Tab-separated table of C-alpha atoms in Angstrom:
chain	number	residue	atom	x	y	z
A	339	MET	CA	0.233	-0.438	-0.251
A	340	PHE	CA	2.997	2.401	0.854
A	341	GLU	CA	4.174	1.887	-2.588
A	342	ARG	CA	0.847	2.996	-4.429
A	343	GLY	CA	0.865	6.261	-2.647
A	344	ARG	CA	-2.018	4.793	-0.212
A	345	PRO	CA	-0.769	4.451	3.176
A	346	PRO	CA	-3.194	3.354	5.832
A	347	PRO	CA	-5.780	5.365	7.098
A	348	PHE	CA	-4.259	6.115	10.188
A	349	ILE	CA	-1.086	7.514	8.696
A	350	HIS	CA	-0.814	10.891	7.549
A	351	THR	CA	1.709	11.594	4.071
A	352	LEU	CA	3.288	14.217	6.674
A	353	HIS	CA	4.737	11.827	8.529
A	354	LEU	CA	6.121	9.685	5.253
A	355	GLY	CA	8.866	11.100	3.293
A	356	ASN	CA	11.588	13.301	4.570
A	357	LYS	CA	9.833	13.659	8.013
A	358	ILE	CA	9.186	9.936	8.468
A	359	ARG	CA	10.375	9.007	11.726
A	360	THR	CA	12.706	5.436	12.575
A	361	PRO	CA	10.072	3.255	14.131
A	362	LEU	CA	7.586	3.680	10.922
A	363	LEU	CA	10.774	3.667	8.381
A	364	ASN	CA	11.615	0.598	9.984
A	365	CYS	CA	8.618	-0.886	9.181
A	366	ILE	CA	8.064	-0.047	5.651
A	367	ARG	CA	11.579	-1.607	4.973
A	368	VAL	CA	10.445	-5.170	7.043
A	369	LEU	CA	6.659	-4.879	5.104
A	370	SER	CA	8.073	-4.283	1.679
A	371	GLY	CA	9.535	-7.702	2.153
A	372	LEU	CA	5.954	-9.185	1.423
A	373	LYS	CA	5.776	-7.616	-1.978
A	374	ASP	CA	7.313	-10.324	-3.978
A	375	SER	CA	7.894	-12.966	-0.846
A	376	LEU	CA	7.328	-16.694	-0.999
A	377	LEU	CA	5.609	-19.186	1.434
A	378	ARG	CA	9.185	-19.901	2.511
A	379	ASP	CA	9.945	-16.415	3.604
A	380	ILE	CA	7.230	-15.399	5.363
A	381	SER	CA	8.919	-16.921	8.309
A	382	VAL	CA	11.710	-14.354	7.932
A	383	ILE	CA	9.748	-11.667	8.032
A	384	HIS	CA	7.592	-12.204	10.819
A	385	ASN	CA	10.831	-12.900	12.541
A	386	ASP	CA	12.017	-9.280	11.514
A	387	ALA	CA	8.868	-7.629	12.815
A	388	SER	CA	8.709	-9.559	16.116
A	389	ASN	CA	12.301	-8.051	16.605
A	390	GLU	CA	11.125	-4.546	15.907
A	391	ILE	CA	8.321	-5.338	18.155
A	392	ILE	CA	10.832	-5.882	20.926
A	393	THR	CA	12.766	-2.987	19.944
A	394	LEU	CA	9.984	-0.715	20.240
A	395	LEU	CA	8.762	-2.388	23.350
A	396	ALA	CA	12.233	-1.811	25.022
A	397	GLY	CA	11.971	1.930	24.191
A	398	TYR	CA	9.013	3.518	23.490
A	399	LYS	CA	8.643	4.924	26.873
A	400	ASP	CA	11.311	7.222	26.108
A	401	TYR	CA	10.335	8.423	22.553
A	402	ASP	CA	8.860	12.231	21.482
A	403	GLU	CA	5.822	12.759	20.161
A	404	ASP	CA	6.416	11.671	16.833
A	405	ASP	CA	8.619	8.782	17.388
A	406	LEU	CA	5.574	7.478	19.585
A	407	LEU	CA	3.084	8.077	17.542
A	408	ALA	CA	4.971	6.339	14.687
A	409	ALA	CA	5.946	3.498	16.882
A	410	LEU	CA	2.136	2.739	17.622
A	411	GLN	CA	1.440	2.823	13.764
A	412	ALA	CA	4.563	0.570	13.551
A	413	TYR	CA	3.281	-1.560	15.804
A	414	VAL	CA	-0.474	-1.798	14.632
A	415	LEU	CA	0.770	-3.065	11.475
A	416	TYR	CA	3.325	-5.587	13.036
A	417	THR	CA	0.566	-7.264	14.962
A	418	ILE	CA	-1.976	-6.993	12.069
A	419	LEU	CA	1.015	-9.115	10.046
A	420	LEU	CA	1.817	-11.491	13.168
A	421	LEU	CA	-1.806	-12.532	14.523
A	422	PHE	CA	-3.711	-12.548	11.447
A	423	SER	CA	-1.859	-13.850	8.429
A	424	ASP	CA	-1.011	-17.229	7.261
A	425	GLY	CA	2.037	-17.418	8.776
A	426	ASN	CA	0.480	-17.448	12.656
A	427	CYS	CA	-1.131	-20.860	12.420
A	428	ASP	CA	2.151	-22.426	14.923
A	429	ARG	CA	2.216	-19.158	17.404
A	430	PRO	CA	1.802	-19.816	20.874
A	431	HIS	CA	-1.469	-18.294	22.574
A	432	ARG	CA	1.284	-16.789	25.435
A	433	ILE	CA	3.285	-14.866	22.165
A	434	GLU	CA	-0.125	-13.271	21.260
A	435	GLN	CA	-1.003	-12.336	24.345
A	436	GLY	CA	2.453	-10.569	24.625
A	437	ILE	CA	2.040	-8.840	21.809
A	438	ILE	CA	-1.822	-7.161	22.460
A	439	PHE	CA	-0.410	-6.427	25.887
A	440	GLY	CA	2.270	-4.647	24.103
A	441	LEU	CA	-0.364	-2.839	21.435
A	442	GLN	CA	-2.289	-1.342	24.688
A	443	ASP	CA	0.708	-0.196	26.483
A	444	ILE	CA	1.982	1.686	23.601
A	445	SER	CA	-1.618	2.944	22.813
A	446	LEU	CA	-2.421	4.110	26.383
A	447	GLN	CA	1.204	5.829	26.232
A	448	LEU	CA	0.507	7.742	22.950
A	449	ALA	CA	-2.982	8.756	24.327
A	450	ALA	CA	-1.370	10.173	27.569
A	451	SER	CA	0.584	12.692	25.480
A	452	GLY	CA	-2.756	14.705	24.407
A	453	VAL	CA	-5.659	13.922	21.819
A	454	VAL	CA	-7.164	17.075	22.107
A	455	LEU	CA	-5.906	20.379	21.029
A	456	ASN	CA	-6.692	23.512	23.105
A	457	ALA	CA	-7.901	25.186	19.777
A	458	GLU	CA	-10.249	22.350	19.504
A	459	LEU	CA	-11.595	23.015	22.949
A	460	ASN	CA	-12.184	26.857	22.445
A	461	SER	CA	-13.927	26.168	18.875
A	462	GLU	CA	-11.108	27.977	17.223
A	463	ILE	CA	-9.084	27.311	14.160
A	464	PRO	CA	-5.841	25.315	14.922
A	465	ASP	CA	-2.583	24.870	13.469
A	466	TRP	CA	-2.544	22.707	10.705
A	467	SER	CA	0.238	20.460	11.622
A	468	GLU	CA	-0.318	20.515	15.277
A	469	TRP	CA	-3.928	18.951	13.660
A	470	VAL	CA	-2.581	16.695	11.545
A	471	VAL	CA	-0.501	15.129	14.415
A	472	VAL	CA	-3.022	15.031	16.910
A	473	ALA	CA	-5.778	13.703	14.026
A	474	ALA	CA	-3.255	10.734	13.510
A	475	LYS	CA	-3.014	9.987	17.287
A	476	ARG	CA	-6.546	9.542	17.255
A	477	ARG	CA	-6.629	7.371	14.079
A	478	SER	CA	-3.500	5.010	15.335
A	479	ILE	CA	-5.303	4.622	18.729
A	480	LEU	CA	-8.253	3.435	17.005
A	481	ALA	CA	-6.778	1.282	15.012
A	482	ALA	CA	-5.052	-0.125	17.600
A	483	HIS	CA	-8.257	-0.652	19.358
A	484	GLN	CA	-9.966	-2.182	16.764
A	485	VAL	CA	-6.915	-4.607	15.951
A	486	LEU	CA	-7.406	-5.845	19.968
A	487	TRP	CA	-11.219	-5.949	19.245
A	488	ILE	CA	-10.796	-8.504	16.560
A	489	TRP	CA	-8.433	-10.242	18.756
A	490	SER	CA	-10.106	-10.755	21.263
A	491	LEU	CA	-13.353	-12.018	19.323
A	492	LEU	CA	-11.376	-14.659	17.467
A	493	ARG	CA	-9.945	-16.068	20.724
A	494	GLY	CA	-13.009	-15.722	22.595
A	495	TYR	CA	-12.498	-12.945	24.856
A	496	PRO	CA	-14.504	-9.975	26.185
A	497	PRO	CA	-14.471	-7.049	23.502
A	498	PHE	CA	-11.804	-4.437	24.242
A	499	GLY	CA	-13.706	-1.461	25.773
A	500	CYS	CA	-12.847	2.064	25.167
A	501	ARG	CA	-14.894	3.858	27.633
A	502	GLU	CA	-11.872	5.736	28.597
A	503	LEU	CA	-11.590	7.384	25.294
A	504	GLY	CA	-14.786	8.724	24.753
A	505	PHE	CA	-14.180	12.366	25.001
A	506	MET	CA	-12.117	12.081	22.370
A	507	PRO	CA	-13.227	13.402	18.643
A	508	SER	CA	-14.285	11.026	16.127
A	509	PRO	CA	-12.167	10.539	13.037
A	510	ALA	CA	-12.510	13.721	10.949
A	511	PRO	CA	-13.604	13.758	7.604
A	512	LYS	CA	-11.521	12.588	4.535
A	513	VAL	CA	-11.690	15.842	2.974
A	514	LEU	CA	-10.241	17.529	5.897
A	515	TRP	CA	-7.409	14.612	6.578
A	516	ASP	CA	-6.246	14.485	2.925
A	517	SER	CA	-5.793	18.719	2.779
A	518	GLN	CA	-3.473	21.082	3.751
A	519	GLY	CA	-2.459	24.478	3.915
A	520	ASP	CA	-4.566	27.458	3.146
A	521	ASP	CA	-7.388	25.585	1.652
A	522	TRP	CA	-7.184	23.030	4.841
A	523	GLN	CA	-7.933	26.559	7.066
A	524	CYS	CA	-10.958	27.401	4.951
A	525	LEU	CA	-12.012	23.433	4.624
A	526	TYR	CA	-11.933	23.566	8.478
A	527	GLN	CA	-14.077	26.556	9.149
A	528	ASN	CA	-16.494	25.995	6.983
A	529	TRP	CA	-16.722	22.104	8.640
A	530	ALA	CA	-16.630	23.206	12.114
A	531	SER	CA	-19.575	25.536	11.589
A	532	ARG	CA	-21.463	22.393	11.080
A	533	TRP	CA	-20.424	21.424	14.696
A	534	PRO	CA	-21.484	24.224	16.779
A	535	GLY	CA	-21.221	22.162	19.943
A	536	GLY	CA	-17.793	20.767	19.367
A	537	PRO	CA	-16.679	18.124	16.732
A	538	HIS	CA	-18.275	14.648	17.071
A	539	ARG	CA	-16.989	12.288	19.867
A	540	LEU	CA	-16.368	9.011	20.672
A	541	GLU	CA	-19.012	8.740	23.466
A	542	GLU	CA	-21.783	10.036	20.920
A	543	LEU	CA	-21.183	6.258	19.428
A	544	GLN	CA	-20.728	4.476	22.478
A	545	ILE	CA	-24.410	5.224	23.890
A	546	LEU	CA	-25.937	3.676	19.912
A	547	GLY	CA	-27.852	0.414	20.611
A	548	PRO	CA	-31.325	-1.459	19.303
A	549	GLU	CA	-33.218	0.785	21.350
A	550	VAL	CA	-31.560	4.258	20.762
A	551	ASP	CA	-31.846	5.632	17.331
A	552	ILE	CA	-29.251	7.311	15.603
A	553	ASP	CA	-29.220	11.140	16.515
A	554	PRO	CA	-28.730	14.040	14.406
A	555	ARG	CA	-25.248	14.883	15.281
A	556	THR	CA	-24.238	11.417	14.623
A	557	GLN	CA	-26.046	11.310	11.381
A	558	THR	CA	-24.279	14.545	10.245
A	559	TRP	CA	-20.397	12.315	11.201
A	560	LEU	CA	-21.444	9.321	9.502
A	561	GLU	CA	-22.556	11.459	6.095
A	562	GLU	CA	-18.844	12.887	5.905
A	563	ALA	CA	-17.084	10.015	7.431
A	564	ASP	CA	-14.164	8.219	5.448
A	565	GLU	CA	-13.712	4.658	5.086
A	566	PHE	CA	-11.919	4.485	8.364
A	567	GLY	CA	-14.848	6.179	10.184
A	568	LEU	CA	-17.184	3.183	8.816
A	569	LEU	CA	-14.891	0.955	9.622
A	570	LEU	CA	-15.309	2.286	13.231
A	571	MET	CA	-19.218	2.257	13.049
A	572	SER	CA	-19.336	-1.333	11.732
A	573	GLU	CA	-17.556	-1.900	15.275
A	574	VAL	CA	-20.205	0.097	16.812
A	575	ASN	CA	-22.973	-2.403	15.369
A	576	SER	CA	-21.568	-5.327	15.791
A	577	ILE	CA	-21.261	-4.424	19.779
A	578	HIS	CA	-25.094	-3.884	19.975
């Protein structure tokens, strides 16, 4: 997906190219081996991914904000590779649990670094680069949660909840995620005018259920949601 210029929907293009951080750069290097790999090569790629996970878990507590974000993004991709690919059939359950616990730990560390800007709280237009970082944080944390949720279903565990993140804004629309510069400022201002009570929040999705109709704010959010937002909504529907 990186070779085609379309990173996963929780990785912003701002964080690729010259600004890419080491954890994500190493991840792209490891995953690039999948492109032309044969079945016998998968174990080598899995071993490289496992070694990178060990490195991330050993150092993430000392990372700055940007490296921590890149670490979680890389860890999510490693987890998908190691737990949900064909080569995972013989992986011991305790190893899987260790990977999952590590994903939780890095996700919580990133959440603790801040996931809402003061400008967002004050209904102001934030700086674009600052907004991209916090939007990528939120998407990456939710991507990690979705991996945790899928794993828990496959292994027969109760679904992982994220009630503690209910205050966090729901994923922003694709038009904001993909835009930049002066165009972004205008788009953000127009978008914010549709949300007089502030951006849609995760807690507004978490209260949905069979006996609860979709409220106007959530309906508006669904109308502008991209594929990542729709994936999140499918999780909400399956839980309820």
